[in-house]
Short mmCIF file of C-alpha atoms and ligand atoms in Angstrom, two decimals:
data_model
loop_
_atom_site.label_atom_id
_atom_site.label_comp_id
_atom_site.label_asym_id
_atom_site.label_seq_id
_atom_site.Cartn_x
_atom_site.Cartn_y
_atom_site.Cartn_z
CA UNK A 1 -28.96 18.04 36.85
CA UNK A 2 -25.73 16.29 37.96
CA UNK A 3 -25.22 16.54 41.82
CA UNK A 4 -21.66 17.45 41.53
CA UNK A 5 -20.86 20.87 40.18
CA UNK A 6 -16.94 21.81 39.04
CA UNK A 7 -16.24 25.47 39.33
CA UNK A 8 -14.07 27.87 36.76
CA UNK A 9 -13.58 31.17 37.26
CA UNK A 10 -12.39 32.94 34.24
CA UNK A 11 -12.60 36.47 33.48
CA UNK A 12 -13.54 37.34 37.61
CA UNK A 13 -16.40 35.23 36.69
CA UNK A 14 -17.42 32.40 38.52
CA UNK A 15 -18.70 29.28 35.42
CA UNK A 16 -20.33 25.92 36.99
CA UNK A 17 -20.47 23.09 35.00
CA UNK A 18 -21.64 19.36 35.85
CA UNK A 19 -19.86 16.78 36.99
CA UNK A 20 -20.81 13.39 35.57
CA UNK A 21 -20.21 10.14 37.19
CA UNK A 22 -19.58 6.71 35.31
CA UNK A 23 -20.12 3.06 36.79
CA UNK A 24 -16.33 3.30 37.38
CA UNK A 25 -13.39 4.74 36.69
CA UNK A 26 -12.41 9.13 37.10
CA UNK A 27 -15.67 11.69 37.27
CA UNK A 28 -15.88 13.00 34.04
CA UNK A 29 -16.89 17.33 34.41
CA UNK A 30 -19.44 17.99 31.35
CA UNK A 31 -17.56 20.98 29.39
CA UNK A 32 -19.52 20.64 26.48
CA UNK A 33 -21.51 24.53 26.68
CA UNK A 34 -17.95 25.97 28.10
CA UNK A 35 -17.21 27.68 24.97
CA UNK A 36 -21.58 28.81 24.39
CA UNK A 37 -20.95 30.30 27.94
CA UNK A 38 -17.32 31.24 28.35
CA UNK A 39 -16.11 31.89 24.42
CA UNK A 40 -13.08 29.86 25.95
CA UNK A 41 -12.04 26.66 24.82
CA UNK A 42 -10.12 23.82 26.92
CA UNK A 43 -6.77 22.89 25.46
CA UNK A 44 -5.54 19.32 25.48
CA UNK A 45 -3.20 17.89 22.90
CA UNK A 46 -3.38 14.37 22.44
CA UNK A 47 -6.58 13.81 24.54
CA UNK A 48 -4.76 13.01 27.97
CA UNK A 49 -7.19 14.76 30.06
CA UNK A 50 -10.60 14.75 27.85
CA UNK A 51 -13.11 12.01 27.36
CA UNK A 52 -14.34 11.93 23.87
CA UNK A 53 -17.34 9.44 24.54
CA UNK A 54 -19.66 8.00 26.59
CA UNK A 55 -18.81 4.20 26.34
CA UNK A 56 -20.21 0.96 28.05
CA UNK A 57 -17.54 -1.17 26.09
CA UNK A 58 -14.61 -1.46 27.98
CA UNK A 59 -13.07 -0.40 30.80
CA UNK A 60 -9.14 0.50 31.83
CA UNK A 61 -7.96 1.13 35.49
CA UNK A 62 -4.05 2.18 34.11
CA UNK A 63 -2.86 2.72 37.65
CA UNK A 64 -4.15 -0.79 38.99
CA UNK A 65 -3.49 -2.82 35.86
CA UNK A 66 -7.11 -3.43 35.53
CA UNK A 67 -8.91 -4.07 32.01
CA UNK A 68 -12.39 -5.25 31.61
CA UNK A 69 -14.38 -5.85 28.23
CA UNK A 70 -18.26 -5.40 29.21
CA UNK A 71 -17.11 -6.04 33.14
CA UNK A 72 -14.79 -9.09 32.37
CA UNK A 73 -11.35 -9.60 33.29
CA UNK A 74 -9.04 -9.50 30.25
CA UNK A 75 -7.32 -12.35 32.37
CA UNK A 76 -10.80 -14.14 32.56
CA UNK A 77 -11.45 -13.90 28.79
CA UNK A 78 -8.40 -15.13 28.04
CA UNK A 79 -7.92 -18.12 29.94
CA UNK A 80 -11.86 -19.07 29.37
CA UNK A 81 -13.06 -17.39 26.10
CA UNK A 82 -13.04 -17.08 22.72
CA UNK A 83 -11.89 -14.85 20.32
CA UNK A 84 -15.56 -15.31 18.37
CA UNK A 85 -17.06 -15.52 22.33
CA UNK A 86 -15.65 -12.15 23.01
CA UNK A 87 -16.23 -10.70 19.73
CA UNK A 88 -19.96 -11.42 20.45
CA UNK A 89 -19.52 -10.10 24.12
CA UNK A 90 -17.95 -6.68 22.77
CA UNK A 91 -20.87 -6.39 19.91
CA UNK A 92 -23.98 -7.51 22.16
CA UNK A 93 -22.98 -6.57 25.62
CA UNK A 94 -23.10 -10.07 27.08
CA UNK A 95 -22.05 -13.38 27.02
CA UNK A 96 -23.92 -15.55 24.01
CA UNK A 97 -26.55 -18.69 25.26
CA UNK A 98 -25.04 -21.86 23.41
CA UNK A 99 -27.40 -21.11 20.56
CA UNK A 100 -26.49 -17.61 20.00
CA UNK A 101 -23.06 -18.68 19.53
CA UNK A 102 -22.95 -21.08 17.22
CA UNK A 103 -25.52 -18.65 15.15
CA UNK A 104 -22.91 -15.93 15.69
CA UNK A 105 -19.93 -18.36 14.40
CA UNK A 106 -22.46 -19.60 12.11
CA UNK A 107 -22.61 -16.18 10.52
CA UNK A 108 -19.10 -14.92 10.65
CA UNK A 109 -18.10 -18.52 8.98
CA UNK A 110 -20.59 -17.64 6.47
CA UNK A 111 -18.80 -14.34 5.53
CA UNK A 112 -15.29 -15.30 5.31
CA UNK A 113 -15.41 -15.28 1.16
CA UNK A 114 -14.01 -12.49 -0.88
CA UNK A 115 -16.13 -10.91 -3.50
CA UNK A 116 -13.83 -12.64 -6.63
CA UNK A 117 -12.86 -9.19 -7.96
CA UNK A 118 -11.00 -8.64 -5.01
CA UNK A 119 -8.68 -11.22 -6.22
CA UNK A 120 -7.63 -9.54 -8.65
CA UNK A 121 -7.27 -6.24 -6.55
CA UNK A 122 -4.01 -7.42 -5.00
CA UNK A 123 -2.10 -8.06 -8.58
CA UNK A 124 -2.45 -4.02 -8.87
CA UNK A 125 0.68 -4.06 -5.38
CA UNK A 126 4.43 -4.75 -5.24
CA UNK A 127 4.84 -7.66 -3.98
CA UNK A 128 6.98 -6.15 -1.17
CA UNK A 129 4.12 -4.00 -0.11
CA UNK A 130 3.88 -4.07 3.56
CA UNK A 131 0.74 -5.99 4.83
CA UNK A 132 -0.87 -2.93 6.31
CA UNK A 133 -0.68 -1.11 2.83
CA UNK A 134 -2.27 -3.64 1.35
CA UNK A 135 -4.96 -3.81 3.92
CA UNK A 136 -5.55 -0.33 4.37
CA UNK A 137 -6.53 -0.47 0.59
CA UNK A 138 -8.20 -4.00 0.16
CA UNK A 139 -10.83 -2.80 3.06
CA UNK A 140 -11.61 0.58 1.80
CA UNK A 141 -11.82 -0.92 -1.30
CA UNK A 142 -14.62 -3.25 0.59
CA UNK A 143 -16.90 0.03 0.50
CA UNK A 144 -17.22 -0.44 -3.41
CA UNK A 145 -18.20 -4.04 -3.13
CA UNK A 146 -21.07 -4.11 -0.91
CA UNK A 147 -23.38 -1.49 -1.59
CA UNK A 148 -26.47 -3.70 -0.01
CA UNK A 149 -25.25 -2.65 3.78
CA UNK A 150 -24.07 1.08 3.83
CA UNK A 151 -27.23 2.72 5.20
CA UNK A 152 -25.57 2.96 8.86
CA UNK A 153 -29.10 4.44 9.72
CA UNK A 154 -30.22 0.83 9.73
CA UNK A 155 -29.29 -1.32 12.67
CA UNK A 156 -29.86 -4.55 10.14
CA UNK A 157 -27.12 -3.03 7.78
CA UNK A 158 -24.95 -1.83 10.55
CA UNK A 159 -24.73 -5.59 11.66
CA UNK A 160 -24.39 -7.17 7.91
CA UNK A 161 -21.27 -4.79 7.27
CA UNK A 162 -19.95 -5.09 11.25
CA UNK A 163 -19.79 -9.41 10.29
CA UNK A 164 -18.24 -9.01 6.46
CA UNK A 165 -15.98 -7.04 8.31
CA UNK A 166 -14.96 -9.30 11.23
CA UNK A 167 -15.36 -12.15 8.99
CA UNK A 168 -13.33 -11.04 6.43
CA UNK A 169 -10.32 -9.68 8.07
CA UNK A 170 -8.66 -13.23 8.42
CA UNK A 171 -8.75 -13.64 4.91
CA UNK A 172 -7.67 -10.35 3.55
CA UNK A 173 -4.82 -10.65 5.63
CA UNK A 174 -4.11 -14.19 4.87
CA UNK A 175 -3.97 -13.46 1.58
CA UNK A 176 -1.60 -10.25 1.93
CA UNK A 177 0.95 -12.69 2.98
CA UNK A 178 0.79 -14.98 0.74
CA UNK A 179 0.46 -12.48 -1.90
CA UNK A 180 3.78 -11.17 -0.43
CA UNK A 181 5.24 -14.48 -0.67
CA UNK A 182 4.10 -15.72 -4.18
CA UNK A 183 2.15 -17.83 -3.23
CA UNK A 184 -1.65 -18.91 -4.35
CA UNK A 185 -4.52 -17.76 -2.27
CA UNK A 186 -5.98 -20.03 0.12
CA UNK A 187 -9.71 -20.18 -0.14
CA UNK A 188 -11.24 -20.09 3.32
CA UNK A 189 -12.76 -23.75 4.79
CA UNK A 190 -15.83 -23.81 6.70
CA UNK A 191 -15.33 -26.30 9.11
CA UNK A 192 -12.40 -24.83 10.77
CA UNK A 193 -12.71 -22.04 13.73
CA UNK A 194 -12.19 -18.72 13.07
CA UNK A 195 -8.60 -18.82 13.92
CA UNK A 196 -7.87 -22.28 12.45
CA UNK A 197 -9.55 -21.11 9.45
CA UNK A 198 -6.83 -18.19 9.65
CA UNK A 199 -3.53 -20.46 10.12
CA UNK A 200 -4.74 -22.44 7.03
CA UNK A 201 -5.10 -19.58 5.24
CA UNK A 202 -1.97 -17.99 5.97
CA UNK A 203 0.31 -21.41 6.20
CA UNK A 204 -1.71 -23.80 4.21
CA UNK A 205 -0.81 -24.47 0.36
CA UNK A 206 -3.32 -26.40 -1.51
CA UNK A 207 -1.18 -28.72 -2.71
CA UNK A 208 -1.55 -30.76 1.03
CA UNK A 209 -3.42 -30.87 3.75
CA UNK A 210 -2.99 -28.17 5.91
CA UNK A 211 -3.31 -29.40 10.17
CA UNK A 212 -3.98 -27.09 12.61
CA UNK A 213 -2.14 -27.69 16.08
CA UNK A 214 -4.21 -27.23 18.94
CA UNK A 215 -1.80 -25.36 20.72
CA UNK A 216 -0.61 -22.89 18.03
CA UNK A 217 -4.31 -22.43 17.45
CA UNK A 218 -5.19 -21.36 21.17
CA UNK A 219 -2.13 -19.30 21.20
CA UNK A 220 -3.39 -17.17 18.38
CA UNK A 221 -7.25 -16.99 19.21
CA UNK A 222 -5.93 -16.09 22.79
CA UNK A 223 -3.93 -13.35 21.07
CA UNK A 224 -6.57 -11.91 19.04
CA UNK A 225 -8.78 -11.87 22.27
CA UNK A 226 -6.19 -9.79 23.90
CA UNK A 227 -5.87 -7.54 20.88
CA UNK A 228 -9.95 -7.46 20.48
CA UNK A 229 -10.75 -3.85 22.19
CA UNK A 230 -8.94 -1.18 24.35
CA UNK A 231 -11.51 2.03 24.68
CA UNK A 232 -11.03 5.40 23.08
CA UNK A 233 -7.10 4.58 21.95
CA UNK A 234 -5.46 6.39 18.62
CA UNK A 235 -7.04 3.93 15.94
CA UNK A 236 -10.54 3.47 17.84
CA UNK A 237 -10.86 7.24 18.16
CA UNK A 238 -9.85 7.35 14.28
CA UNK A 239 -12.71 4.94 13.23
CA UNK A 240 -14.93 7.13 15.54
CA UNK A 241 -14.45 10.30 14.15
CA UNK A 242 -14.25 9.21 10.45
CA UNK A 243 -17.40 7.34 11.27
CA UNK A 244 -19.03 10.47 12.93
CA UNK A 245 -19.28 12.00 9.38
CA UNK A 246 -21.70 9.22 8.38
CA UNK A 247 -19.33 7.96 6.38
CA UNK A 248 -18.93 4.26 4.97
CA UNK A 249 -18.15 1.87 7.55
CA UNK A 250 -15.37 0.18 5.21
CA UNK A 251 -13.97 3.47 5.03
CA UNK A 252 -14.27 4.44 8.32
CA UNK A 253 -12.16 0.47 9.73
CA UNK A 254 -10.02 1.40 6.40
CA UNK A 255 -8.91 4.62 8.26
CA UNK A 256 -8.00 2.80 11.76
CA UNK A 257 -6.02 0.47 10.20
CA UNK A 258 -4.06 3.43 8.43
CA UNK A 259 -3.73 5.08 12.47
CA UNK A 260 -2.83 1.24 13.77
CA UNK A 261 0.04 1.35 11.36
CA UNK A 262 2.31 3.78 13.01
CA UNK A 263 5.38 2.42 15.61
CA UNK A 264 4.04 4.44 18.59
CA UNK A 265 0.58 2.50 18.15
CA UNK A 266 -0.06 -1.18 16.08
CA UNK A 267 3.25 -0.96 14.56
CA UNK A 268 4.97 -1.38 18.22
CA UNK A 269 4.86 -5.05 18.20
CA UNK A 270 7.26 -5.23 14.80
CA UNK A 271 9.45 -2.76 16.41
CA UNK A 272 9.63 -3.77 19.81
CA UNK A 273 11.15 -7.62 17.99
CA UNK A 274 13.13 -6.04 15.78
CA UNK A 275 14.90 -4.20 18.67
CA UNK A 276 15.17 -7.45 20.64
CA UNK A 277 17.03 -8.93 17.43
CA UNK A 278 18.65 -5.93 17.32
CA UNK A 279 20.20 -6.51 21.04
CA UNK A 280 20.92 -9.60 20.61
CA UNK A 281 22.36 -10.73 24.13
CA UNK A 282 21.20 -10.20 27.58
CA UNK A 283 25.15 -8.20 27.85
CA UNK A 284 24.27 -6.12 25.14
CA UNK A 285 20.98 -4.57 27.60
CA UNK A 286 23.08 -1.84 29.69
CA UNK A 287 23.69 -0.19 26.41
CA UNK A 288 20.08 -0.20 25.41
CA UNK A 289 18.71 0.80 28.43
CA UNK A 290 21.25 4.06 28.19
CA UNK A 291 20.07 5.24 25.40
CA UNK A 292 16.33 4.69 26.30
CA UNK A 293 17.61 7.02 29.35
CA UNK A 294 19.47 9.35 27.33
CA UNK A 295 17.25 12.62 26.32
CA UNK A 296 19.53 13.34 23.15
CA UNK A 297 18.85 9.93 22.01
CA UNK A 298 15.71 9.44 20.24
CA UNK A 299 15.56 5.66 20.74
CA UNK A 300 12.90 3.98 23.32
CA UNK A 301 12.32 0.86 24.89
CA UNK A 302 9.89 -0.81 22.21
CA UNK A 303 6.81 -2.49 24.24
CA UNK A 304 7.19 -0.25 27.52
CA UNK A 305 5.50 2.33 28.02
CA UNK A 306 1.50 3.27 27.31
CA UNK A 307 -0.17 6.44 27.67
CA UNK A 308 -2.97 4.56 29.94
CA UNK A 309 -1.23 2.06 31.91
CA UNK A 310 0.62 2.97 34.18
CA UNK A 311 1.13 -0.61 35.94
CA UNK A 312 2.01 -4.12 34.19
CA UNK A 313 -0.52 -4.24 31.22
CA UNK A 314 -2.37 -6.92 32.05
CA UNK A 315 -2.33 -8.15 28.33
CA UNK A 316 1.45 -8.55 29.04
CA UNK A 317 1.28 -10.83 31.41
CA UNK A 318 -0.85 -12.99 29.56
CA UNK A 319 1.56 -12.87 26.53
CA UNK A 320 4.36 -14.06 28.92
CA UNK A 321 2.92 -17.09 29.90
CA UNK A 322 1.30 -17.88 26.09
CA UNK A 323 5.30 -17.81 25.07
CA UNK A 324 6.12 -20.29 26.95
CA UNK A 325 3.29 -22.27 25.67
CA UNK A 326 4.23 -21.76 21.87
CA UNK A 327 7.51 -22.68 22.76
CA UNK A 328 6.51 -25.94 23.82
CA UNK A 329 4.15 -26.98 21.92
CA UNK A 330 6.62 -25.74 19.13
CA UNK A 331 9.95 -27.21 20.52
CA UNK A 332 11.09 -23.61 19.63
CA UNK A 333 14.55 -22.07 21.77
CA UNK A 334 14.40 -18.69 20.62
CA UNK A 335 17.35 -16.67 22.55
CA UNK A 336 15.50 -13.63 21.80
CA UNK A 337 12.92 -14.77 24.97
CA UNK A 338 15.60 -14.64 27.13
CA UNK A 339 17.25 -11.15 25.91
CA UNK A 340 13.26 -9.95 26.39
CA UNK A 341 13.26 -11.10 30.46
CA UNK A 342 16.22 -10.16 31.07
CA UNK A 343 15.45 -6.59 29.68
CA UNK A 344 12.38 -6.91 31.42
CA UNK A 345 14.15 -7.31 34.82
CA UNK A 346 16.69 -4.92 34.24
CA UNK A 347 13.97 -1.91 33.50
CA UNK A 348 11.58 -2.88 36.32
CA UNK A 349 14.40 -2.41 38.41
CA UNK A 350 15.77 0.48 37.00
CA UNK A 351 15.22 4.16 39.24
CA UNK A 352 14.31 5.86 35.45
CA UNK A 353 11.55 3.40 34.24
CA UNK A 354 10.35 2.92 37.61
CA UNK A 355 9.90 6.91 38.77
CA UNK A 356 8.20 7.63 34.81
CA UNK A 357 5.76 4.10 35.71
CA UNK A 358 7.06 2.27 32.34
CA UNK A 359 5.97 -1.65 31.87
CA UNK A 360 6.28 -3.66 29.67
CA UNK A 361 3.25 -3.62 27.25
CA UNK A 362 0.92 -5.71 24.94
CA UNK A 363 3.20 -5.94 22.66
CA UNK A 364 6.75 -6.52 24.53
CA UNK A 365 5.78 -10.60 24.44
CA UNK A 366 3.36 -10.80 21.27
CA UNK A 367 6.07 -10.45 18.48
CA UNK A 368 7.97 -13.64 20.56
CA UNK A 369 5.01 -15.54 19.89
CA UNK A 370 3.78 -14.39 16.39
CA UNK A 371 7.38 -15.20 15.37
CA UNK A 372 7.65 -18.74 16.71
CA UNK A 373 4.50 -19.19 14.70
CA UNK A 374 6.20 -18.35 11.51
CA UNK A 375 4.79 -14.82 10.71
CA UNK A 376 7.32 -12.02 9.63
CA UNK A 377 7.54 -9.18 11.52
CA UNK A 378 5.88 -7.00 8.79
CA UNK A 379 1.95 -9.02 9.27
CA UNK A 380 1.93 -8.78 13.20
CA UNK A 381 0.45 -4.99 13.01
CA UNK A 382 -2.00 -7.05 10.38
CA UNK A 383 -2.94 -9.51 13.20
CA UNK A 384 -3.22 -6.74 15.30
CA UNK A 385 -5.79 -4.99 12.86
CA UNK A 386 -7.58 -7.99 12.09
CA UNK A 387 -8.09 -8.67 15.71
CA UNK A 388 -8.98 -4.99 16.96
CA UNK A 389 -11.67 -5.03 13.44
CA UNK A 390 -13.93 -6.63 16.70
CA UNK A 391 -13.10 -3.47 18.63
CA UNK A 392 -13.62 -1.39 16.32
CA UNK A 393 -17.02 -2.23 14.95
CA UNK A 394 -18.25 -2.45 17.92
CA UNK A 395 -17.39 0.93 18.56
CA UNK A 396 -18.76 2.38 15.83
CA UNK A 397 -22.20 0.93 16.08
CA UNK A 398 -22.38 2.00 19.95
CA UNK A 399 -21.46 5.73 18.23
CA UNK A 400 -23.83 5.65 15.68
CA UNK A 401 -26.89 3.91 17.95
CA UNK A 402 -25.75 7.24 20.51
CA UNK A 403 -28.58 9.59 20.52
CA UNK A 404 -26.04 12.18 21.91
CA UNK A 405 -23.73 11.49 18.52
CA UNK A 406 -22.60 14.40 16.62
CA UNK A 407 -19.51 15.05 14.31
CA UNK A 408 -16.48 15.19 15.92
CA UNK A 409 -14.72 18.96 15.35
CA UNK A 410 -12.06 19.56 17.87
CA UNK A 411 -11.37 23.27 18.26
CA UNK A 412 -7.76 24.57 18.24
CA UNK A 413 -5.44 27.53 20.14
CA UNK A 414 -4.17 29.47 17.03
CA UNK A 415 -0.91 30.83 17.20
CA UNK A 416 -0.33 31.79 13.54
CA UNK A 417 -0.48 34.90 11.37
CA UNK A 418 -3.45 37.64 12.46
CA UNK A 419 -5.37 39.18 9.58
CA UNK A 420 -2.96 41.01 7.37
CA UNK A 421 -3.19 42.75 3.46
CA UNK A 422 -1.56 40.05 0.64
CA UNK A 423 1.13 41.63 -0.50
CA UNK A 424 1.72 41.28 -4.75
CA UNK A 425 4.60 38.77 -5.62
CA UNK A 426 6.56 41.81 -7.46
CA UNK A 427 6.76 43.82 -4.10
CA UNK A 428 7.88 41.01 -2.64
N1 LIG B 501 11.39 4.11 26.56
C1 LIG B 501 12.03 5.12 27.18
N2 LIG B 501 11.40 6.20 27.69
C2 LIG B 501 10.06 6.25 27.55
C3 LIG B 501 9.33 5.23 26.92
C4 LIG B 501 10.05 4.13 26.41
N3 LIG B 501 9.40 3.14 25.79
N4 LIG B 501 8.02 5.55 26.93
C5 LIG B 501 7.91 6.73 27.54
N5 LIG B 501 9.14 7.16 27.93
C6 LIG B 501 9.45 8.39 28.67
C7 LIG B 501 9.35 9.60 27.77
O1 LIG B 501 10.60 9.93 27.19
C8 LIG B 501 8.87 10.68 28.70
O2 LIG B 501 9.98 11.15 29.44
P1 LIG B 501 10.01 12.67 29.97
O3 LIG B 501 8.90 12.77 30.97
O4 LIG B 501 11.36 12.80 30.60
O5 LIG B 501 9.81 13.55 28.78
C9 LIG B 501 7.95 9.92 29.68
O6 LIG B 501 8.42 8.56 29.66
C10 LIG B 501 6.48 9.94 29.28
O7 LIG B 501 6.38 9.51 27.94
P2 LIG B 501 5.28 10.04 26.92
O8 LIG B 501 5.69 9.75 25.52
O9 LIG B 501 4.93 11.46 27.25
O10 LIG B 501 4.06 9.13 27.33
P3 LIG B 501 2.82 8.85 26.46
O11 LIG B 501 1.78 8.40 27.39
O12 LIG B 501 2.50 10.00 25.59
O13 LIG B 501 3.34 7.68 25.49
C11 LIG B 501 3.76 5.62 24.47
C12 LIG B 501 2.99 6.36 25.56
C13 LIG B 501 3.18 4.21 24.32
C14 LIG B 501 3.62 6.33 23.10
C15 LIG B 501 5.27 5.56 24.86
O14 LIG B 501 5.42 4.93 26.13
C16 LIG B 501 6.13 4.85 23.82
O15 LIG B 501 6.54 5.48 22.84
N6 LIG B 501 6.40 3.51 24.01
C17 LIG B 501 7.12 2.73 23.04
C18 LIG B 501 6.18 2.33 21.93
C19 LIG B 501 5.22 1.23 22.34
O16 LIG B 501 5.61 0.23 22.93
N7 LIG B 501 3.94 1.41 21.97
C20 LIG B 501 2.92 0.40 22.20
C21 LIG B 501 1.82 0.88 23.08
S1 LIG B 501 0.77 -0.49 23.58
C22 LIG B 501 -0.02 -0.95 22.14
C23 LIG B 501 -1.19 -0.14 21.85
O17 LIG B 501 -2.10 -0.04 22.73
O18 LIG B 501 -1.26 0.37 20.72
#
């Protein structure tokens, strides 16, 4: 029995319900025999009051600007990790010994192939298909290829299909750009990193020798660590409930790429560059931030805003300063950079994005970066997807090892039709 009790009355009758605490973060009040007792149900479109888990993953204060993966700074991670480090951290709940890591890379390294008939899977898209088609259909297609790992029952399969996954994002990716640019797959190389592995993939041609620059490569691990988890969002929450059907886990990370996809979500980081493009010049930013204001206008400030934080995301900052590195490292002068702080100023000052608590998100600084590198706008949601594949997996095998695991069925308040007599077409 919980020690705190929330009480509802409904009806003149007086309901008490427990209150359950986590090791942080809001009390959480245990609704789940409301409707057995009550015949009510709670109603809460798009999830902004309801916890849909129990989860010892990670951890967002939105108010203080505070995310931790397994207790760890995001800022920590960053500046100290790896993306493969942090992958293992999300999957195993701690930090890996020195052997367990290069066991872990070992692994993942050892995974990065394509089953060959997959090669010829991409010939069957246009070659202007967006990355994110072709991915959403290249990893569901993954669930026809290995048949040796699907019983999720088994912790042993769980793993083999959470490191083909992980390990095989880079290069299905890699190769949706360079299907999209006509040019020959790039066979992965073992004794690059993960990341590394990923540039050459993506940049390389094997008619030279590709060389991976330090700082470029940092950049972009550093990246994919910030991209790696973020607790219940719209895509994790899609992978959960596919996955709560039992269904195959290709299927399931198939289906959170599709929710990653949209602009409000994955797809924020294209849009939020493409509006910086679209502005052009710091004088151009009054007019922008008008029509961000203006509530006939349907246009927002791309990378502000997030349903959680409600502070600087603290992935933002990171982003900011990792520009500046890619710059340098680059010799890039990118005048969007400037448009982007300068916007940046302007809203943090401004009375309407300060009173509705609107930063500058994840993705505000990311398509800067991802640019300078040379990747179109149209494969960072891709980058984002391979990166959250960590997150994801992860997530999935915490639901699936949950004793307390069920299918997901939200309920509904119906406002349609009541029962009425069909009515024959000719007395219509
Ligand atoms: N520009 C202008 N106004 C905004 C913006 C924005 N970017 N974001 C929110 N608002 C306003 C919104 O119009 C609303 O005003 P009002 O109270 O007068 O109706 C208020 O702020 C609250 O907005 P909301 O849509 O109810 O908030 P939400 O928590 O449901 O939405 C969001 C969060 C991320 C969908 C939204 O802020 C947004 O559309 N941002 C732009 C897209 C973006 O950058 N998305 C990336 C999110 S981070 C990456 C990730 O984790 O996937």
């Amino acid at each position: 029995m919980a020690d705190k009790q929330a009480k509802l009355e409904l009806g003149g009758q007086t309901y008490e319900f427990p209150v359950l605490e986590g090791s942080t973060g809001p009390d959480v009040v245990d609704i789940r025999k409301l409707y057995g007792s009550t015949g009510a149900f709670t109603f809460d479109p798009g999830y902004k009051s309801t916890a849909s888990c129990e989860s010892a993953l990670t951890y967002i204060d939105g108010q203080e600007g505070v995310l931790l993966h397994r207790g760890y700074p995001i800022g920590q991670l960053a500046e100290h990790s790896s993306f493969m480090e942090t992958a293992y951290l999300l999957l195993n709940g701690e930090l890996p010994s020195q052997q367990e890591y290069e066991d872990f890379n070992y692994t993942i390294t050892r995974h990065t192939m394509l089953h060959d008939q997959l090669n010829t899977f991409y010939q069957g898209f246009r070659r202007d298909a967006h990355p994110m088609a072709i991915m959403c259909g290249v990893v569901g297609a993954l669930s026809a290829f290995y048949h040796d790992s699907t019983d999720i029952s088994d912790p042993e399969h769980r793993k083999i299909s959470s490191h083909r996954l992980i390990a095989k994002m880079p290069t299905i990716a890699a190769m949706a750009y360079k299907y999209s640019v006509g040019q020959p797959f790039m066979q992965p190389k073992n004794d690059l990193s993960y990341t590394g592995n990923f540039l050459r993939m993506t940049f390389g041609v094997p008619a030279e020798e590709y060389e991976v620059i330090p700082a470029v490569e940092k950049a972009m691990d550093r990246i994919f660590i910030l991209h790696a988890d973020h607790e219940q969002n719209a895509s994790t929450s899609t992978v959960r409930l596919a996955g709560s059907s039992g269904a195959n886990p290709f299927a399931c990370i198939a289906a959170g790429i599709a929710c990653l996809w949209g602009p409000a979500h994955g797809g924020a980081n294209e849009a939020a560059l493409n509006m910086l493009r679209e502005i052009g010049t710091p004088d151009r930013i009054p007019h922008y931030i008008e029509r961000a204001k203006d509530k006939n206008d349907p246009f927002r400030l791309m990378g502000f805003g997030h349903r959680v934080y409600k502070n600087y995301d603290p992935r933002a900052t990171v982003m900011q300063s990792t520009v500046r590195e890619v710059f340098e490292a680059l010799n890039v002068k990118d005048p969007v950079f400037e448009t982007a702080l300068q916007l940046e100023e302007i809203a943090l000052n401004d009375p309407y994005f300060k009173e509705k608590k609107l930063f500058p998100n994840v993705d505000f600084y990311s398509g800067i970066i991802l640019s300078a590198i040379g990747f179109p706008t149209t494969m960072f949601t891709a980058l984002f997807a391979l990166a959250r594949t960590v997150g994801w997996v992860a997530q999935w095998n915490e639901m699936i090892s949950d004793p307390a695991q069920v299918i997901g069925r939200p309920r509904q308040l119906y406002t349609g039709p009541v029962e009425r007599d069909y009515v024959p077409l000719s007395e219509r």
